Amino acid sequence: MIDAVQVQFDTMHKLDMGLPTWKIYNTKPWKDFVRSSDYFVEVSMKYINEAMKRIETLPEDPDRELTVLEKILARDPDPKTGIVMALDMMTAGVDTTSYSTAVALYYIAKNQDKQQILFEEIVKHLPNKNGRITSDTLNELKYLKACIKESMRISPIAAGNIRQLVKDLVLGGYHVPKGVNILMPIIQLSNDEKYFPKPEKFIPERWIKDSPSSNMKTHAFATMPFGFGPRMCVGRRFAELEIETLLTKIIRNFKVEFNHDMKFESKLLYAPVSPLKFKMVDRQS
């Protein structure tokens, strides 16, 4: 499924940015997109059907925790609901979450002073390196959340966002009619000196209230890695939970270094394209 998602993203970029000849005849990118999409639905259906059978055959057990898929199917037995859930969570969450994690780890590795602050915070709330990470643990890791926000500010996975106006409005003194597409250059705003002093610097303290470097009074829309409003990323909480958990585990167990340059490329996503040559040094305690 992960391979299929990667093919989907690559081919969507080619279909969107190139000449739309695929609308006239079946080009190779279009065929690859259809093939990967069909395969994705096929695999989704396999596990959805298995989950439906488990729900029907399992004995009543009020103490058993249902999976997310089982909870959805228990409320709505129509498999289309499960397919949509799988499509949304996997398609939108595979590359985006992994790239965001890699970028956050890159900036933490390149800024050893910040990594030390983060490590000390994690040790305080997770003294045993093999201890269980709970929601209470993550709620206490304020500096970790600040590191993630700052990495998303510098290198957001979505460089821009487009929305079509549903009504006329006045924007910056200009009358913009209904139906016009508005492009919001997220990466340009989040790296603008006007909103973030020394924008090229990795300063997690910007997101810490009462810190001398705090940027908490900056316009809320100056950086929107997950979007905003009705079209905000539906998997935001899942993504944050995955990123926070993985980074906590890594930094608690390893000192991380990255002794190379990182190159980024903007396609459908703004993502790192250099090999992730992280150096992991075991922490003794």
CSV table of C-alpha atoms in Angstrom, one decimal:
chain,number,residue,atom,x,y,z
A,1,MET,CA,0.0,0.0,0.0
A,2,ILE,CA,2.9,2.4,0.8
A,3,ASP,CA,4.4,1.7,-2.6
A,4,ALA,CA,1.1,2.3,-4.3
A,5,VAL,CA,0.7,5.7,-2.5
A,6,GLN,CA,4.2,6.8,-3.7
A,7,VAL,CA,3.2,5.9,-7.3
A,8,GLN,CA,0.0,7.9,-6.8
A,9,PHE,CA,1.8,11.0,-5.6
A,10,ASP,CA,4.5,10.8,-8.4
A,11,THR,CA,1.9,10.4,-11.1
A,12,MET,CA,-0.5,13.0,-9.7
A,13,HIS,CA,2.3,15.5,-10.0
A,14,LYS,CA,3.0,14.6,-13.6
A,15,LEU,CA,-0.7,14.7,-14.5
A,16,ASP,CA,-1.3,18.0,-12.8
A,17,MET,CA,1.9,19.8,-13.9
A,18,GLY,CA,2.3,18.5,-17.5
A,19,LEU,CA,0.2,18.9,-20.6
A,20,PRO,CA,-3.1,17.2,-19.9
A,21,THR,CA,-2.8,14.7,-22.8
A,22,TRP,CA,-4.1,12.0,-20.5
A,23,LYS,CA,-7.6,13.5,-20.9
A,24,ILE,CA,-7.4,12.5,-24.6
A,25,TYR,CA,-5.6,9.2,-24.5
A,26,ASN,CA,-4.2,6.9,-21.8
A,27,THR,CA,-0.7,8.1,-21.1
A,28,LYS,CA,1.8,6.0,-19.0
A,29,PRO,CA,1.4,8.3,-15.9
A,30,TRP,CA,-2.4,7.9,-16.1
A,31,LYS,CA,-2.2,4.1,-16.5
A,32,ASP,CA,0.3,3.9,-13.5
A,33,PHE,CA,-2.1,6.1,-11.4
A,34,VAL,CA,-5.1,4.0,-12.2
A,35,ARG,CA,-3.2,0.8,-11.6
A,36,SER,CA,-1.8,1.9,-8.2
A,37,SER,CA,-5.2,3.3,-7.2
A,38,ASP,CA,-7.0,0.1,-8.1
A,39,TYR,CA,-4.4,-1.9,-6.1
A,40,PHE,CA,-4.8,0.3,-3.1
A,41,VAL,CA,-8.6,-0.2,-3.1
A,42,GLU,CA,-8.1,-3.9,-3.6
A,43,VAL,CA,-5.9,-4.2,-0.5
A,44,SER,CA,-8.2,-2.0,1.5
A,45,MET,CA,-11.1,-4.2,0.7
A,46,LYS,CA,-9.2,-7.3,1.8
A,47,TYR,CA,-8.7,-6.0,5.3
A,48,ILE,CA,-12.1,-4.3,5.6
A,49,ASN,CA,-13.8,-7.6,4.7
A,50,GLU,CA,-11.6,-9.4,7.3
A,51,ALA,CA,-12.5,-6.8,9.9
A,52,MET,CA,-16.2,-7.2,9.1
A,53,LYS,CA,-16.0,-11.0,9.6
A,54,ARG,CA,-14.2,-10.6,12.9
A,55,ILE,CA,-16.9,-8.3,14.2
A,56,GLU,CA,-19.6,-10.9,13.2
A,57,THR,CA,-17.8,-13.8,14.8
A,58,LEU,CA,-16.2,-12.4,17.9
A,59,PRO,CA,-17.9,-13.1,21.2
A,60,GLU,CA,-19.2,-10.2,23.2
A,61,ASP,CA,-16.3,-8.8,25.3
A,62,PRO,CA,-16.9,-5.3,26.7
A,63,ASP,CA,-13.2,-5.1,27.8
A,64,ARG,CA,-11.8,-5.7,24.3
A,65,GLU,CA,-10.6,-2.5,22.5
A,66,LEU,CA,-11.8,-2.4,19.0
A,67,THR,CA,-9.5,-1.2,16.2
A,68,VAL,CA,-10.3,2.2,14.5
A,69,LEU,CA,-11.5,0.3,11.4
A,70,GLU,CA,-13.7,-2.0,13.6
A,71,LYS,CA,-15.3,1.0,15.4
A,72,ILE,CA,-16.1,2.6,12.0
A,73,LEU,CA,-17.7,-0.6,10.7
A,74,ALA,CA,-19.6,-1.2,13.9
A,75,ARG,CA,-21.3,2.2,13.5
A,76,ASP,CA,-21.7,2.0,9.7
A,77,PRO,CA,-21.4,-1.5,8.1
A,78,ASP,CA,-21.2,-0.1,4.6
A,79,PRO,CA,-17.7,-1.0,3.5
A,80,LYS,CA,-17.4,2.2,1.5
A,81,THR,CA,-17.0,4.1,4.7
A,82,GLY,CA,-14.0,1.9,5.6
A,83,ILE,CA,-12.5,2.3,2.2
A,84,VAL,CA,-12.7,6.1,2.4
A,85,MET,CA,-11.1,6.0,5.9
A,86,ALA,CA,-8.3,3.8,4.6
A,87,LEU,CA,-7.8,6.0,1.5
A,88,ASP,CA,-7.7,9.2,3.6
A,89,MET,CA,-5.5,8.0,6.3
A,90,MET,CA,-3.0,6.1,4.2
A,91,THR,CA,-2.9,8.2,1.0
A,92,ALA,CA,-2.7,11.5,2.9
A,93,GLY,CA,-0.7,10.2,5.8
A,94,VAL,CA,2.2,8.0,4.5
A,95,ASP,CA,4.5,10.4,2.7
A,96,THR,CA,3.4,13.5,4.6
A,97,THR,CA,4.1,12.1,8.0
A,98,SER,CA,7.3,10.4,7.1
A,99,TYR,CA,8.7,13.4,5.4
A,100,SER,CA,7.7,15.7,8.3
A,101,THR,CA,9.4,13.4,10.7
A,102,ALA,CA,12.6,13.3,8.6
A,103,VAL,CA,12.7,17.1,8.4
A,104,ALA,CA,12.1,17.6,12.1
A,105,LEU,CA,14.9,15.1,12.9
A,106,TYR,CA,17.2,16.8,10.4
A,107,TYR,CA,16.8,20.2,12.1
A,108,ILE,CA,17.2,18.7,15.5
A,109,ALA,CA,20.4,16.9,14.4
A,110,LYS,CA,21.8,20.1,12.8
A,111,ASN,CA,21.2,22.1,16.0
A,112,GLN,CA,23.0,20.1,18.8
A,113,ASP,CA,22.3,22.8,21.4
A,114,LYS,CA,18.5,22.5,20.8
A,115,GLN,CA,18.8,18.7,20.7
A,116,GLN,CA,20.4,18.8,24.2
A,117,ILE,CA,17.5,20.9,25.6
A,118,LEU,CA,15.1,18.4,24.0
A,119,PHE,CA,16.9,15.4,25.4
A,120,GLU,CA,16.9,16.8,28.9
A,121,GLU,CA,13.2,17.5,28.7
A,122,ILE,CA,12.5,13.9,27.5
A,123,VAL,CA,14.7,12.4,30.2
A,124,LYS,CA,12.8,14.3,32.9
A,125,HIS,CA,9.5,12.8,31.8
A,126,LEU,CA,10.8,9.5,30.5
A,127,PRO,CA,13.6,8.5,32.9
A,128,ASN,CA,13.7,4.9,31.8
A,129,LYS,CA,14.7,4.9,28.1
A,130,ASN,CA,12.6,1.7,27.5
A,131,GLY,CA,9.7,3.2,29.4
A,132,ARG,CA,6.2,3.3,27.9
A,133,ILE,CA,5.3,6.6,26.2
A,134,THR,CA,1.8,7.6,27.2
A,135,SER,CA,-0.5,10.5,26.3
A,136,ASP,CA,0.4,12.1,29.6
A,137,THR,CA,4.1,11.9,28.7
A,138,LEU,CA,3.6,13.6,25.3
A,139,ASN,CA,1.5,16.3,26.9
A,140,GLU,CA,4.5,17.3,29.0
A,141,LEU,CA,6.9,17.5,26.1
A,142,LYS,CA,6.4,21.2,25.3
A,143,TYR,CA,9.9,21.7,23.8
A,144,LEU,CA,9.4,18.6,21.5
A,145,LYS,CA,6.1,20.1,20.1
A,146,ALA,CA,8.0,23.4,19.6
A,147,CYS,CA,10.7,21.7,17.7
A,148,ILE,CA,8.1,20.1,15.4
A,149,LYS,CA,6.3,23.4,14.9
A,150,GLU,CA,9.6,25.1,14.0
A,151,SER,CA,10.7,22.5,11.5
A,152,MET,CA,7.3,22.7,9.9
A,153,ARG,CA,7.6,26.5,9.8
A,154,ILE,CA,11.0,26.4,8.0
A,155,SER,CA,10.1,23.5,5.6
A,156,PRO,CA,6.4,22.9,5.5
A,157,ILE,CA,5.4,19.7,3.7
A,158,ALA,CA,2.8,21.8,1.7
A,159,ALA,CA,4.6,24.8,0.2
A,160,GLY,CA,1.2,26.4,-0.7
A,161,ASN,CA,-2.5,25.9,-0.6
A,162,ILE,CA,-5.2,26.7,-3.1
A,163,ARG,CA,-8.8,27.4,-2.4
A,164,GLN,CA,-11.7,28.5,-4.7
A,165,LEU,CA,-13.7,31.4,-3.4
A,166,VAL,CA,-17.4,30.5,-2.7
A,167,LYS,CA,-18.4,34.1,-2.5
A,168,ASP,CA,-17.1,37.6,-3.5
A,169,LEU,CA,-14.7,39.2,-1.0
A,170,VAL,CA,-12.3,42.1,-0.6
A,171,LEU,CA,-8.8,40.9,-0.1
A,172,GLY,CA,-6.0,43.4,0.6
A,173,GLY,CA,-8.1,46.2,-0.9
A,174,TYR,CA,-8.9,44.2,-4.1
A,175,HIS,CA,-12.3,42.9,-5.0
A,176,VAL,CA,-12.0,39.2,-5.8
A,177,PRO,CA,-15.1,37.6,-7.4
A,178,LYS,CA,-16.6,34.2,-6.5
A,179,GLY,CA,-15.1,31.2,-8.3
A,180,VAL,CA,-11.5,32.6,-8.4
A,181,ASN,CA,-8.7,30.3,-7.1
A,182,ILE,CA,-6.6,31.9,-4.3
A,183,LEU,CA,-3.1,30.6,-3.8
A,184,MET,CA,-1.7,31.0,-0.3
A,185,PRO,CA,2.2,30.7,-0.4
A,186,ILE,CA,2.6,29.1,3.0
A,187,ILE,CA,6.4,28.6,2.8
A,188,GLN,CA,6.9,32.2,1.8
A,189,LEU,CA,4.9,33.6,4.7
A,190,SER,CA,6.5,31.3,7.3
A,191,ASN,CA,10.0,32.3,6.2
A,192,ASP,CA,9.2,36.1,6.0
A,193,GLU,CA,11.3,38.3,8.3
A,194,LYS,CA,8.2,40.4,8.8
A,195,TYR,CA,6.6,37.6,10.8
A,196,PHE,CA,9.5,35.6,12.1
A,197,PRO,CA,12.8,37.3,13.0
A,198,LYS,CA,15.9,35.4,11.7
A,199,PRO,CA,13.5,33.1,9.7
A,200,GLU,CA,16.4,30.9,8.5
A,201,LYS,CA,17.3,29.9,12.1
A,202,PHE,CA,15.9,26.9,13.9
A,203,ILE,CA,14.6,28.5,17.1
A,204,PRO,CA,12.0,26.3,18.8
A,205,GLU,CA,11.7,28.9,21.6
A,206,ARG,CA,9.6,30.9,19.2
A,207,TRP,CA,6.7,28.6,20.2
A,208,ILE,CA,7.4,28.6,24.0
A,209,LYS,CA,5.2,31.0,25.9
A,210,ASP,CA,7.1,33.6,28.0
A,211,SER,CA,10.4,32.7,26.2
A,212,PRO,CA,12.5,35.8,25.2
A,213,SER,CA,12.4,34.5,21.6
A,214,SER,CA,8.6,33.9,21.8
A,215,ASN,CA,6.7,34.6,18.5
A,216,MET,CA,3.4,33.6,20.0
A,217,LYS,CA,1.8,37.0,19.0
A,218,THR,CA,2.6,36.5,15.4
A,219,HIS,CA,-0.4,36.3,13.0
A,220,ALA,CA,-1.9,32.9,13.4
A,221,PHE,CA,-2.1,32.4,9.6
A,222,ALA,CA,1.6,33.1,9.0
A,223,THR,CA,2.2,29.4,9.2
A,224,MET,CA,-0.4,26.7,8.6
A,225,PRO,CA,1.2,23.3,8.0
A,226,PHE,CA,-2.1,21.5,8.5
A,227,GLY,CA,-4.3,24.1,6.9
A,228,PHE,CA,-7.3,25.7,8.5
A,229,GLY,CA,-11.1,25.5,8.7
A,230,PRO,CA,-13.3,22.8,7.2
A,231,ARG,CA,-10.6,21.6,4.8
A,232,MET,CA,-7.9,21.3,7.6
A,233,CYS,CA,-6.0,18.0,7.6
A,234,VAL,CA,-8.3,15.4,9.0
A,235,GLY,CA,-5.4,13.2,10.1
A,236,ARG,CA,-3.6,16.0,12.0
A,237,ARG,CA,-3.9,14.4,15.5
A,238,PHE,CA,-2.8,11.0,14.2
A,239,ALA,CA,0.2,12.6,12.4
A,240,GLU,CA,1.3,14.6,15.4
A,241,LEU,CA,0.9,11.6,17.7
A,242,GLU,CA,3.1,9.5,15.3
A,243,ILE,CA,5.8,12.2,14.9
A,244,GLU,CA,6.0,13.0,18.6
A,245,THR,CA,6.2,9.3,19.6
A,246,LEU,CA,8.9,8.4,17.1
A,247,LEU,CA,11.0,11.5,17.8
A,248,THR,CA,10.7,10.9,21.6
A,249,LYS,CA,11.9,7.3,21.2
A,250,ILE,CA,14.8,8.3,18.9
A,251,ILE,CA,16.1,11.3,20.9
A,252,ARG,CA,15.7,9.3,24.2
A,253,ASN,CA,17.9,6.5,22.9
A,254,PHE,CA,20.3,8.2,20.5
A,255,LYS,CA,22.3,11.3,20.0
A,256,VAL,CA,21.5,12.1,16.3
A,257,GLU,CA,23.9,13.8,13.9
A,258,PHE,CA,23.6,14.8,10.2
A,259,ASN,CA,26.9,15.8,8.7
A,260,HIS,CA,25.7,16.5,5.2
A,261,ASP,CA,23.7,19.1,3.3
A,262,MET,CA,20.0,18.5,2.8
A,263,LYS,CA,18.3,19.3,-0.5
A,264,PHE,CA,14.6,19.8,-0.9
A,265,GLU,CA,12.4,19.5,-3.9
A,266,SER,CA,8.9,20.8,-4.5
A,267,LYS,CA,6.6,18.5,-6.4
A,268,LEU,CA,3.2,17.6,-5.1
A,269,LEU,CA,4.9,17.9,-1.7
A,270,TYR,CA,7.9,20.0,-0.5
A,271,ALA,CA,10.2,17.2,0.7
A,272,PRO,CA,13.8,16.3,1.3
A,273,VAL,CA,15.4,14.4,-1.6
A,274,SER,CA,18.9,13.9,-0.1
A,275,PRO,CA,19.7,10.5,1.4
A,276,LEU,CA,18.8,10.5,5.1
A,277,LYS,CA,22.3,9.8,6.3
A,278,PHE,CA,21.7,10.2,10.0
A,279,LYS,CA,24.4,9.1,12.5
A,280,MET,CA,22.9,7.5,15.6
A,281,VAL,CA,25.1,7.3,18.7
A,282,ASP,CA,23.7,5.2,21.6
A,283,ARG,CA,23.0,7.1,24.8
A,284,GLN,CA,24.3,5.2,27.8
A,285,SER,CA,21.4,6.1,30.1
